[in-house]
GROMACS .gro file of C-alpha atoms in nm:
model
  457
    1UNK     CA    1   5.110  12.953   7.483
    2UNK     CA    2   5.422  13.148   7.377
    3UNK     CA    3   5.441  13.219   7.007
    4UNK     CA    4   5.786  13.128   6.870
    5UNK     CA    5   5.929  13.291   6.556
    6UNK     CA    6   6.252  13.197   6.378
    7UNK     CA    7   6.399  13.468   6.153
    8UNK     CA    8   6.645  13.334   5.895
    9UNK     CA    9   6.821  13.638   5.747
   10UNK     CA   10   7.191  13.693   5.666
   11UNK     CA   11   7.173  14.074   5.668
   12UNK     CA   12   7.237  14.203   6.027
   13UNK     CA   13   7.051  14.526   5.955
   14UNK     CA   14   6.736  14.346   5.842
   15UNK     CA   15   6.766  14.107   6.136
   16UNK     CA   16   6.750  14.403   6.376
   17UNK     CA   17   6.458  14.565   6.194
   18UNK     CA   18   6.258  14.242   6.193
   19UNK     CA   19   6.329  14.178   6.560
   20UNK     CA   20   6.211  14.530   6.638
   21UNK     CA   21   5.874  14.462   6.469
   22UNK     CA   22   5.793  14.181   6.717
   23UNK     CA   23   6.027  14.226   7.013
   24UNK     CA   24   5.756  14.257   7.280
   25UNK     CA   25   5.513  14.001   7.141
   26UNK     CA   26   5.706  13.691   7.040
   27UNK     CA   27   5.982  13.457   7.145
   28UNK     CA   28   6.227  13.531   6.861
   29UNK     CA   29   6.530  13.336   6.746
   30UNK     CA   30   6.760  13.462   6.469
   31UNK     CA   31   6.977  13.258   6.231
   32UNK     CA   32   7.197  13.374   5.943
   33UNK     CA   33   7.285  13.049   5.761
   34UNK     CA   34   7.173  12.690   5.706
   35UNK     CA   35   7.356  12.532   6.001
   36UNK     CA   36   7.242  12.784   6.263
   37UNK     CA   37   6.888  12.779   6.119
   38UNK     CA   38   6.854  12.401   6.149
   39UNK     CA   39   7.000  12.408   6.500
   40UNK     CA   40   6.750  12.678   6.603
   41UNK     CA   41   6.467  12.484   6.438
   42UNK     CA   42   6.542  12.175   6.649
   43UNK     CA   43   6.605  12.372   6.966
   44UNK     CA   44   6.313  12.618   6.973
   45UNK     CA   45   6.057  12.435   6.753
   46UNK     CA   46   5.913  12.762   6.613
   47UNK     CA   47   5.554  12.792   6.497
   48UNK     CA   48   5.650  13.032   6.215
   49UNK     CA   49   5.972  13.081   6.018
   50UNK     CA   50   6.060  13.374   5.794
   51UNK     CA   51   6.315  13.253   5.537
   52UNK     CA   52   6.526  13.479   5.317
   53UNK     CA   53   6.594  13.277   5.003
   54UNK     CA   54   6.921  13.460   4.938
   55UNK     CA   55   7.143  13.282   5.192
   56UNK     CA   56   7.515  13.198   5.178
   57UNK     CA   57   7.685  13.043   4.993
   58UNK     CA   58   7.444  13.175   4.727
   59UNK     CA   59   7.340  13.520   4.860
   60UNK     CA   60   7.265  13.648   4.511
   61UNK     CA   61   7.049  13.350   4.415
   62UNK     CA   62   6.793  13.125   4.579
   63UNK     CA   63   6.940  12.773   4.565
   64UNK     CA   64   7.051  12.772   4.930
   65UNK     CA   65   6.715  12.909   5.039
   66UNK     CA   66   6.518  12.645   4.847
   67UNK     CA   67   6.737  12.366   4.987
   68UNK     CA   68   6.682  12.495   5.340
   69UNK     CA   69   6.306  12.525   5.279
   70UNK     CA   70   6.293  12.156   5.186
   71UNK     CA   71   6.480  12.059   5.502
   72UNK     CA   72   6.257  12.273   5.725
   73UNK     CA   73   5.939  12.122   5.580
   74UNK     CA   74   6.083  11.772   5.619
   75UNK     CA   75   6.193  11.821   5.980
   76UNK     CA   76   5.892  12.031   6.094
   77UNK     CA   77   5.602  11.984   5.850
   78UNK     CA   78   5.357  12.174   6.074
   79UNK     CA   79   5.577  12.487   6.085
   80UNK     CA   80   5.452  12.778   5.872
   81UNK     CA   81   5.730  12.913   5.649
   82UNK     CA   82   5.711  13.263   5.504
   83UNK     CA   83   5.970  13.311   5.229
   84UNK     CA   84   6.124  13.656   5.187
   85UNK     CA   85   6.213  13.757   4.830
   86UNK     CA   86   6.314  14.063   4.635
   87UNK     CA   87   6.050  14.284   4.476
   88UNK     CA   88   6.130  14.157   4.125
   89UNK     CA   89   6.155  13.794   4.230
   90UNK     CA   90   5.794  13.672   4.202
   91UNK     CA   91   5.887  13.348   4.024
   92UNK     CA   92   6.084  13.224   4.324
   93UNK     CA   93   5.795  13.319   4.556
   94UNK     CA   94   5.552  13.114   4.347
   95UNK     CA   95   5.797  12.822   4.338
   96UNK     CA   96   5.837  12.835   4.718
   97UNK     CA   97   5.460  12.826   4.769
   98UNK     CA   98   5.445  12.525   4.539
   99UNK     CA   99   5.710  12.351   4.751
  100UNK     CA  100   5.503  12.397   5.068
  101UNK     CA  101   5.571  12.746   5.203
  102UNK     CA  102   5.258  12.897   5.357
  103UNK     CA  103   5.313  13.257   5.239
  104UNK     CA  104   5.569  13.503   5.101
  105UNK     CA  105   5.683  13.856   5.170
  106UNK     CA  106   5.864  14.092   4.931
  107UNK     CA  107   6.138  14.334   5.031
  108UNK     CA  108   6.186  14.617   5.116
  109UNK     CA  109   6.074  14.581   5.475
  110UNK     CA  110   5.737  14.727   5.573
  111UNK     CA  111   5.670  14.667   5.943
  112UNK     CA  112   5.288  14.673   5.918
  113UNK     CA  113   5.270  14.431   5.625
  114UNK     CA  114   5.529  14.197   5.772
  115UNK     CA  115   5.346  14.194   6.107
  116UNK     CA  116   5.018  14.114   5.934
  117UNK     CA  117   5.168  13.827   5.730
  118UNK     CA  118   5.345  13.675   6.031
  119UNK     CA  119   5.040  13.696   6.259
  120UNK     CA  120   4.825  13.541   5.989
  121UNK     CA  121   5.069  13.249   5.977
  122UNK     CA  122   5.055  13.212   6.356
  123UNK     CA  123   4.676  13.205   6.345
  124UNK     CA  124   4.683  12.935   6.076
  125UNK     CA  125   4.928  12.732   6.286
  126UNK     CA  126   4.701  12.764   6.592
  127UNK     CA  127   4.394  12.651   6.399
  128UNK     CA  128   4.577  12.349   6.261
  129UNK     CA  129   4.705  12.263   6.609
  130UNK     CA  130   4.353  12.286   6.755
  131UNK     CA  131   4.223  12.062   6.479
  132UNK     CA  132   4.505  11.814   6.536
  133UNK     CA  133   4.434  11.808   6.910
  134UNK     CA  134   4.068  11.746   6.845
  135UNK     CA  135   4.150  11.472   6.595
  136UNK     CA  136   4.384  11.304   6.841
  137UNK     CA  137   4.106  11.304   7.101
  138UNK     CA  138   3.866  11.150   6.852
  139UNK     CA  139   4.119  10.886   6.754
  140UNK     CA  140   4.052  10.729   7.091
  141UNK     CA  141   3.744  10.577   6.932
  142UNK     CA  142   3.640  10.458   6.588
  143UNK     CA  143   3.278  10.546   6.650
  144UNK     CA  144   3.130  10.789   6.401
  145UNK     CA  145   2.979  11.099   6.561
  146UNK     CA  146   3.116  11.030   6.910
  147UNK     CA  147   3.373  11.279   7.041
  148UNK     CA  148   3.530  11.138   7.355
  149UNK     CA  149   3.842  11.197   7.561
  150UNK     CA  150   3.727  11.097   7.911
  151UNK     CA  151   3.812  10.753   8.055
  152UNK     CA  152   3.442  10.695   8.127
  153UNK     CA  153   3.331  10.747   7.768
  154UNK     CA  154   3.628  10.571   7.613
  155UNK     CA  155   3.546  10.267   7.826
  156UNK     CA  156   3.191  10.273   7.687
  157UNK     CA  157   3.331  10.292   7.332
  158UNK     CA  158   3.569  10.001   7.392
  159UNK     CA  159   3.282   9.791   7.525
  160UNK     CA  160   3.068   9.887   7.226
  161UNK     CA  161   3.340   9.781   6.982
  162UNK     CA  162   3.348   9.438   7.146
  163UNK     CA  163   2.970   9.405   7.151
  164UNK     CA  164   2.898   9.528   6.797
  165UNK     CA  165   3.019   9.220   6.603
  166UNK     CA  166   2.793   8.992   6.810
  167UNK     CA  167   2.415   8.968   6.787
  168UNK     CA  168   2.335   9.019   7.156
  169UNK     CA  169   2.041   9.240   7.246
  170UNK     CA  170   2.175   9.562   7.396
  171UNK     CA  171   2.021   9.817   7.633
  172UNK     CA  172   2.165  10.171   7.636
  173UNK     CA  173   2.074  10.384   7.937
  174UNK     CA  174   2.153  10.747   8.015
  175UNK     CA  175   2.009  11.094   8.046
  176UNK     CA  176   1.841  11.267   7.754
  177UNK     CA  177   2.092  11.415   7.513
  178UNK     CA  178   2.388  11.191   7.597
  179UNK     CA  179   2.410  11.032   7.250
  180UNK     CA  180   2.226  10.702   7.298
  181UNK     CA  181   2.100  10.688   6.938
  182UNK     CA  182   2.450  10.759   6.806
  183UNK     CA  183   2.578  10.461   7.003
  184UNK     CA  184   2.293  10.245   6.872
  185UNK     CA  185   2.381  10.341   6.513
  186UNK     CA  186   2.746  10.267   6.588
  187UNK     CA  187   2.654   9.917   6.706
  188UNK     CA  188   2.478   9.866   6.374
  189UNK     CA  189   2.755  10.020   6.160
  190UNK     CA  190   3.031   9.814   6.325
  191UNK     CA  191   2.839   9.489   6.298
  192UNK     CA  192   2.807   9.244   6.010
  193UNK     CA  193   2.462   9.396   5.956
  194UNK     CA  194   2.610   9.739   5.876
  195UNK     CA  195   2.498   9.733   5.513
  196UNK     CA  196   2.144   9.621   5.604
  197UNK     CA  197   1.853   9.844   5.723
  198UNK     CA  198   1.860  10.037   6.051
  199UNK     CA  199   1.502  10.099   6.167
  200UNK     CA  200   1.439  10.330   6.463
  201UNK     CA  201   1.116  10.396   6.650
  202UNK     CA  202   1.051  10.617   6.954
  203UNK     CA  203   0.816  10.429   7.185
  204UNK     CA  204   0.725  10.748   7.374
  205UNK     CA  205   0.637  10.953   7.066
  206UNK     CA  206   0.364  10.729   6.918
  207UNK     CA  207   0.017  10.688   7.074
  208UNK     CA  208  -0.043  10.351   7.235
  209UNK     CA  209  -0.319  10.255   6.989
  210UNK     CA  210  -0.084  10.310   6.693
  211UNK     CA  211   0.241  10.176   6.834
  212UNK     CA  212   0.151   9.809   6.784
  213UNK     CA  213   0.076   9.853   6.412
  214UNK     CA  214   0.393  10.066   6.371
  215UNK     CA  215   0.604   9.793   6.527
  216UNK     CA  216   0.440   9.477   6.395
  217UNK     CA  217   0.253   9.600   6.085
  218UNK     CA  218  -0.103   9.514   5.989
  219UNK     CA  219  -0.309   9.328   5.729
  220UNK     CA  220  -0.559   9.485   5.494
  221UNK     CA  221  -0.900   9.518   5.660
  222UNK     CA  222  -0.770   9.449   6.009
  223UNK     CA  223  -0.920   9.780   6.133
  224UNK     CA  224  -1.104  10.081   5.994
  225UNK     CA  225  -0.877  10.262   5.749
  226UNK     CA  226  -0.650   9.963   5.684
  227UNK     CA  227  -0.694   9.972   5.307
  228UNK     CA  228  -0.374   9.780   5.240
  229UNK     CA  229  -0.124   9.560   5.421
  230UNK     CA  230   0.181   9.727   5.572
  231UNK     CA  231   0.508   9.606   5.714
  232UNK     CA  232   0.598   9.719   6.063
  233UNK     CA  233   0.934   9.853   6.178
  234UNK     CA  234   1.047   9.506   6.283
  235UNK     CA  235   0.993   9.360   5.936
  236UNK     CA  236   1.147   9.667   5.775
  237UNK     CA  237   1.466   9.600   5.970
  238UNK     CA  238   1.489   9.238   5.853
  239UNK     CA  239   1.855   9.146   5.821
  240UNK     CA  240   1.957   9.464   6.001
  241UNK     CA  241   1.900   9.637   6.335
  242UNK     CA  242   1.586   9.753   6.514
  243UNK     CA  243   1.637  10.044   6.755
  244UNK     CA  244   1.366  10.085   7.018
  245UNK     CA  245   1.421  10.429   7.171
  246UNK     CA  246   1.259  10.512   7.506
  247UNK     CA  247   1.155  10.153   7.562
  248UNK     CA  248   1.087  10.242   7.925
  249UNK     CA  249   0.768  10.415   7.802
  250UNK     CA  250   0.634  10.112   7.614
  251UNK     CA  251   0.279  10.011   7.727
  252UNK     CA  252   0.255   9.688   7.929
  253UNK     CA  253   0.032   9.516   7.669
  254UNK     CA  254   0.294   9.568   7.399
  255UNK     CA  255   0.574   9.457   7.629
  256UNK     CA  256   0.424   9.106   7.633
  257UNK     CA  257   0.407   9.093   7.253
  258UNK     CA  258   0.762   9.226   7.218
  259UNK     CA  259   0.884   8.961   7.464
  260UNK     CA  260   0.728   8.688   7.250
  261UNK     CA  261   0.898   8.828   6.939
  262UNK     CA  262   1.237   8.838   7.114
  263UNK     CA  263   1.195   8.476   7.221
  264UNK     CA  264   1.069   8.334   6.892
  265UNK     CA  265   1.176   8.593   6.629
  266UNK     CA  266   0.831   8.574   6.473
  267UNK     CA  267   0.617   8.878   6.389
  268UNK     CA  268   0.239   8.868   6.421
  269UNK     CA  269   0.091   9.147   6.212
  270UNK     CA  270  -0.230   9.304   6.341
  271UNK     CA  271  -0.513   9.103   6.185
  272UNK     CA  272  -0.288   8.819   6.064
  273UNK     CA  273  -0.296   8.451   6.159
  274UNK     CA  274   0.032   8.361   5.994
  275UNK     CA  275   0.351   8.455   6.186
  276UNK     CA  276   0.639   8.594   5.979
  277UNK     CA  277   0.998   8.494   6.065
  278UNK     CA  278   1.233   8.791   6.099
  279UNK     CA  279   1.611   8.804   6.143
  280UNK     CA  280   1.682   9.127   6.325
  281UNK     CA  281   1.912   9.253   6.598
  282UNK     CA  282   1.745   9.459   6.870
  283UNK     CA  283   1.903   9.758   7.044
  284UNK     CA  284   1.702   9.949   7.306
  285UNK     CA  285   1.753  10.277   7.488
  286UNK     CA  286   1.586  10.467   7.769
  287UNK     CA  287   1.653  10.764   7.995
  288UNK     CA  288   1.444  10.608   8.273
  289UNK     CA  289   1.557  10.380   8.557
  290UNK     CA  290   1.421  10.045   8.437
  291UNK     CA  291   1.478   9.871   8.769
  292UNK     CA  292   1.259  10.131   8.941
  293UNK     CA  293   0.994  10.078   8.673
  294UNK     CA  294   1.004   9.704   8.744
  295UNK     CA  295   0.954   9.766   9.117
  296UNK     CA  296   0.657   9.992   9.047
  297UNK     CA  297   0.502   9.738   8.809
  298UNK     CA  298   0.542   9.952   8.498
  299UNK     CA  299   0.793   9.727   8.321
  300UNK     CA  300   0.812   9.351   8.287
  301UNK     CA  301   1.109   9.196   8.461
  302UNK     CA  302   1.133   8.910   8.209
  303UNK     CA  303   1.145   9.161   7.921
  304UNK     CA  304   1.419   9.354   8.098
  305UNK     CA  305   1.641   9.046   8.110
  306UNK     CA  306   1.573   8.986   7.739
  307UNK     CA  307   1.671   9.335   7.626
  308UNK     CA  308   1.969   9.379   7.859
  309UNK     CA  309   2.197   9.093   7.765
  310UNK     CA  310   2.453   9.375   7.747
  311UNK     CA  311   2.389   9.712   7.915
  312UNK     CA  312   2.576  10.032   7.828
  313UNK     CA  313   2.530  10.304   8.090
  314UNK     CA  314   2.617  10.633   7.919
  315UNK     CA  315   2.746  10.897   8.164
  316UNK     CA  316   2.614  11.252   8.155
  317UNK     CA  317   2.845  11.520   8.013
  318UNK     CA  318   2.914  11.657   8.362
  319UNK     CA  319   3.045  11.313   8.464
  320UNK     CA  320   3.290  11.286   8.173
  321UNK     CA  321   3.627  11.425   8.276
  322UNK     CA  322   3.735  11.682   8.016
  323UNK     CA  323   3.475  11.587   7.755
  324UNK     CA  324   3.271  11.909   7.776
  325UNK     CA  325   3.547  12.123   7.624
  326UNK     CA  326   3.638  11.860   7.362
  327UNK     CA  327   3.276  11.821   7.250
  328UNK     CA  328   3.228  12.199   7.246
  329UNK     CA  329   3.536  12.248   7.026
  330UNK     CA  330   3.408  11.987   6.782
  331UNK     CA  331   3.063  12.145   6.771
  332UNK     CA  332   3.205  12.495   6.722
  333UNK     CA  333   3.413  12.373   6.431
  334UNK     CA  334   3.127  12.194   6.255
  335UNK     CA  335   2.867  12.465   6.323
  336UNK     CA  336   3.117  12.737   6.228
  337UNK     CA  337   3.176  12.567   5.894
  338UNK     CA  338   2.801  12.530   5.835
  339UNK     CA  339   2.743  12.900   5.903
  340UNK     CA  340   3.053  13.015   5.711
  341UNK     CA  341   3.239  13.124   6.025
  342UNK     CA  342   3.523  12.869   6.029
  343UNK     CA  343   3.772  13.091   6.217
  344UNK     CA  344   3.571  13.103   6.543
  345UNK     CA  345   3.738  12.990   6.864
  346UNK     CA  346   3.650  13.001   7.235
  347UNK     CA  347   3.781  13.270   7.467
  348UNK     CA  348   3.940  13.171   7.797
  349UNK     CA  349   3.629  13.263   7.998
  350UNK     CA  350   3.415  13.055   7.760
  351UNK     CA  351   3.634  12.746   7.812
  352UNK     CA  352   3.616  12.795   8.190
  353UNK     CA  353   3.238  12.835   8.173
  354UNK     CA  354   3.199  12.523   7.956
  355UNK     CA  355   3.406  12.315   8.197
  356UNK     CA  356   3.228  12.439   8.511
  357UNK     CA  357   2.868  12.430   8.380
  358UNK     CA  358   2.661  12.120   8.475
  359UNK     CA  359   2.499  12.075   8.129
  360UNK     CA  360   2.165  11.935   8.250
  361UNK     CA  361   2.057  11.900   7.885
  362UNK     CA  362   2.387  11.734   7.793
  363UNK     CA  363   2.505  11.748   7.430
  364UNK     CA  364   2.163  11.857   7.303
  365UNK     CA  365   2.181  12.168   7.524
  366UNK     CA  366   2.540  12.228   7.417
  367UNK     CA  367   2.442  12.223   7.049
  368UNK     CA  368   2.171  12.479   7.121
  369UNK     CA  369   2.404  12.719   7.303
  370UNK     CA  370   2.694  12.689   7.059
  371UNK     CA  371   2.470  12.735   6.756
  372UNK     CA  372   2.336  13.057   6.909
  373UNK     CA  373   2.687  13.172   6.999
  374UNK     CA  374   2.810  13.102   6.645
  375UNK     CA  375   2.546  13.343   6.518
  376UNK     CA  376   2.578  13.607   6.789
  377UNK     CA  377   2.956  13.630   6.842
  378UNK     CA  378   3.081  13.973   6.731
  379UNK     CA  379   3.445  13.886   6.667
  380UNK     CA  380   3.635  13.565   6.613
  381UNK     CA  381   3.624  13.462   6.978
  382UNK     CA  382   3.313  13.311   7.137
  383UNK     CA  383   3.273  13.432   7.496
  384UNK     CA  384   3.083  13.296   7.795
  385UNK     CA  385   2.831  13.576   7.739
  386UNK     CA  386   2.775  13.458   7.380
  387UNK     CA  387   2.707  13.109   7.518
  388UNK     CA  388   2.476  13.251   7.785
  389UNK     CA  389   2.679  13.073   8.051
  390UNK     CA  390   2.792  13.224   8.382
  391UNK     CA  391   3.163  13.296   8.374
  392UNK     CA  392   3.385  13.220   8.672
  393UNK     CA  393   3.444  13.596   8.711
  394UNK     CA  394   3.069  13.661   8.726
  395UNK     CA  395   3.023  13.387   8.984
  396UNK     CA  396   3.294  13.535   9.203
  397UNK     CA  397   3.139  13.880   9.176
  398UNK     CA  398   2.804  13.736   9.279
  399UNK     CA  399   2.959  13.575   9.587
  400UNK     CA  400   3.122  13.906   9.681
  401UNK     CA  401   2.804  14.114   9.644
  402UNK     CA  402   2.772  14.281   9.985
  403UNK     CA  403   2.399  14.338   9.964
  404UNK     CA  404   2.335  13.972   9.887
  405UNK     CA  405   2.570  13.857  10.163
  406UNK     CA  406   2.400  14.091  10.413
  407UNK     CA  407   2.049  13.979  10.316
  408UNK     CA  408   2.142  13.610  10.338
  409UNK     CA  409   2.293  13.661  10.685
  410UNK     CA  410   1.992  13.864  10.801
  411UNK     CA  411   1.745  13.606  10.678
  412UNK     CA  412   1.939  13.320  10.839
  413UNK     CA  413   1.954  13.505  11.174
  414UNK     CA  414   1.577  13.568  11.176
  415UNK     CA  415   1.498  13.203  11.099
  416UNK     CA  416   1.734  13.082  11.372
  417UNK     CA  417   1.589  13.328  11.626
  418UNK     CA  418   1.232  13.223  11.549
  419UNK     CA  419   1.322  12.858  11.599
  420UNK     CA  420   1.509  12.934  11.923
  421UNK     CA  421   1.207  13.125  12.061
  422UNK     CA  422   0.959  12.862  11.938
  423UNK     CA  423   0.814  13.121  11.695
  424UNK     CA  424   0.716  13.364  11.974
  425UNK     CA  425   0.733  13.703  11.802
  426UNK     CA  426   0.783  13.909  12.118
  427UNK     CA  427   1.072  13.695  12.240
  428UNK     CA  428   1.226  13.680  11.891
  429UNK     CA  429   1.218  14.060  11.853
  430UNK     CA  430   1.388  14.102  12.192
  431UNK     CA  431   1.652  13.839  12.100
  432UNK     CA  432   1.726  14.013  11.772
  433UNK     CA  433   1.720  14.361  11.929
  434UNK     CA  434   1.448  14.500  11.699
  435UNK     CA  435   1.090  14.612  11.746
  436UNK     CA  436   0.800  14.384  11.664
  437UNK     CA  437   0.689  14.597  11.363
  438UNK     CA  438   1.047  14.583  11.229
  439UNK     CA  439   1.053  14.205  11.270
  440UNK     CA  440   0.720  14.173  11.086
  441UNK     CA  441   0.855  14.389  10.802
  442UNK     CA  442   1.163  14.170  10.777
  443UNK     CA  443   0.968  13.843  10.778
  444UNK     CA  444   0.743  13.985  10.504
  445UNK     CA  445   1.045  14.100  10.305
  446UNK     CA  446   1.214  13.758  10.316
  447UNK     CA  447   0.885  13.563  10.306
  448UNK     CA  448   0.965  13.383  10.630
  449UNK     CA  449   0.687  13.177  10.786
  450UNK     CA  450   0.617  13.301  11.142
  451UNK     CA  451   0.379  13.022  11.248
  452UNK     CA  452   0.482  12.721  11.456
  453UNK     CA  453   0.532  12.524  11.133
  454UNK     CA  454   0.894  12.477  11.024
  455UNK     CA  455   1.033  12.795  10.878
  456UNK     CA  456   1.105  12.802  10.509
  457UNK     CA  457   1.477  12.812  10.443
   0.00000   0.00000   0.00000
């Protein structure tokens, strides 16, 4: 993006000197009074403005400059204004900063200092613009923790916002690391139960013999070591939401008991004869294909219909158009702030690598790579190398590697010749125009099967 600078200065000599400082780097517009400055502001929409406070009709004072400063900030509040004052005019500089100017510069002109101040203002403008872009993406949804710009994910968020105020049991499916628990918490937060407990349990992380007591609780003396009664997760969520993560891994015996609870909303503690009524909303999640589990007899079909009154199928990051870069920018900002490196940004090759990478581990993998890159980046720009991702340039170089191309072609030719000659080594060597020992060396080199079995490709 072209950097645009507006220089407001009534002295032609200083105008020329300031233009000379940036002539090859920036798109520069010059104005010498209020009218031409406001016209240039509307026409070129500069990112940074340098404003000499001593403008006509008050070249010896600062009243015209202050009035123009107010108008600039009103018309273009995101523009960074650097006020230019005399060396003995610090009071006006302080006043200008208080009015909203981003910085000040004192005459006489020093090219190095002026360049530094102006480039610092451009960098601040870029950071604010990046933050605004990210915020505008996130405004597509009211869901805390979810950064989404793709149509696929925004559709999920819209559905969630409709579902949350109801009490329907919801099943969230999707690959590991796609944010299923965040969506479950959002359902709770946006519901009338938002101020009540949110209890989560991972059905795959707890041994089968303990999962029942964790879910339903137990009475004192119901088994060895039960020295006191204990509420289960379901009772703990009374009035709120119960989140059953990885429900596809729940043992069959417990599936029957959970089905009874969903039908009757009564909890039977282990060792108890008195059911306990519980008012709780149930949200489930799994990375597994539940319909395949039903076909293989690993999941009850009747339970599936109970937990999937509404189903949210969360797409993988690679299936979300444009989301990878948006999520990465958000993560870099938050992780950069945590590690006291708030000025970090992605280089062009890093953005290309993020968009082209498949992200098999989804957001969880992205967090891992960006956290490492935040620590390892040498400068202020995070590169594809810092992220340990293949850049597009590297991929092209790999495709153009002559040795690799030659070896791939050689291997393919040998396999095709063997198949054509029905794996007869003598005929294959004659077809390829090499000796039998050479052919054996090549098949050993490329680990090609020379028996009548299908060749490994």
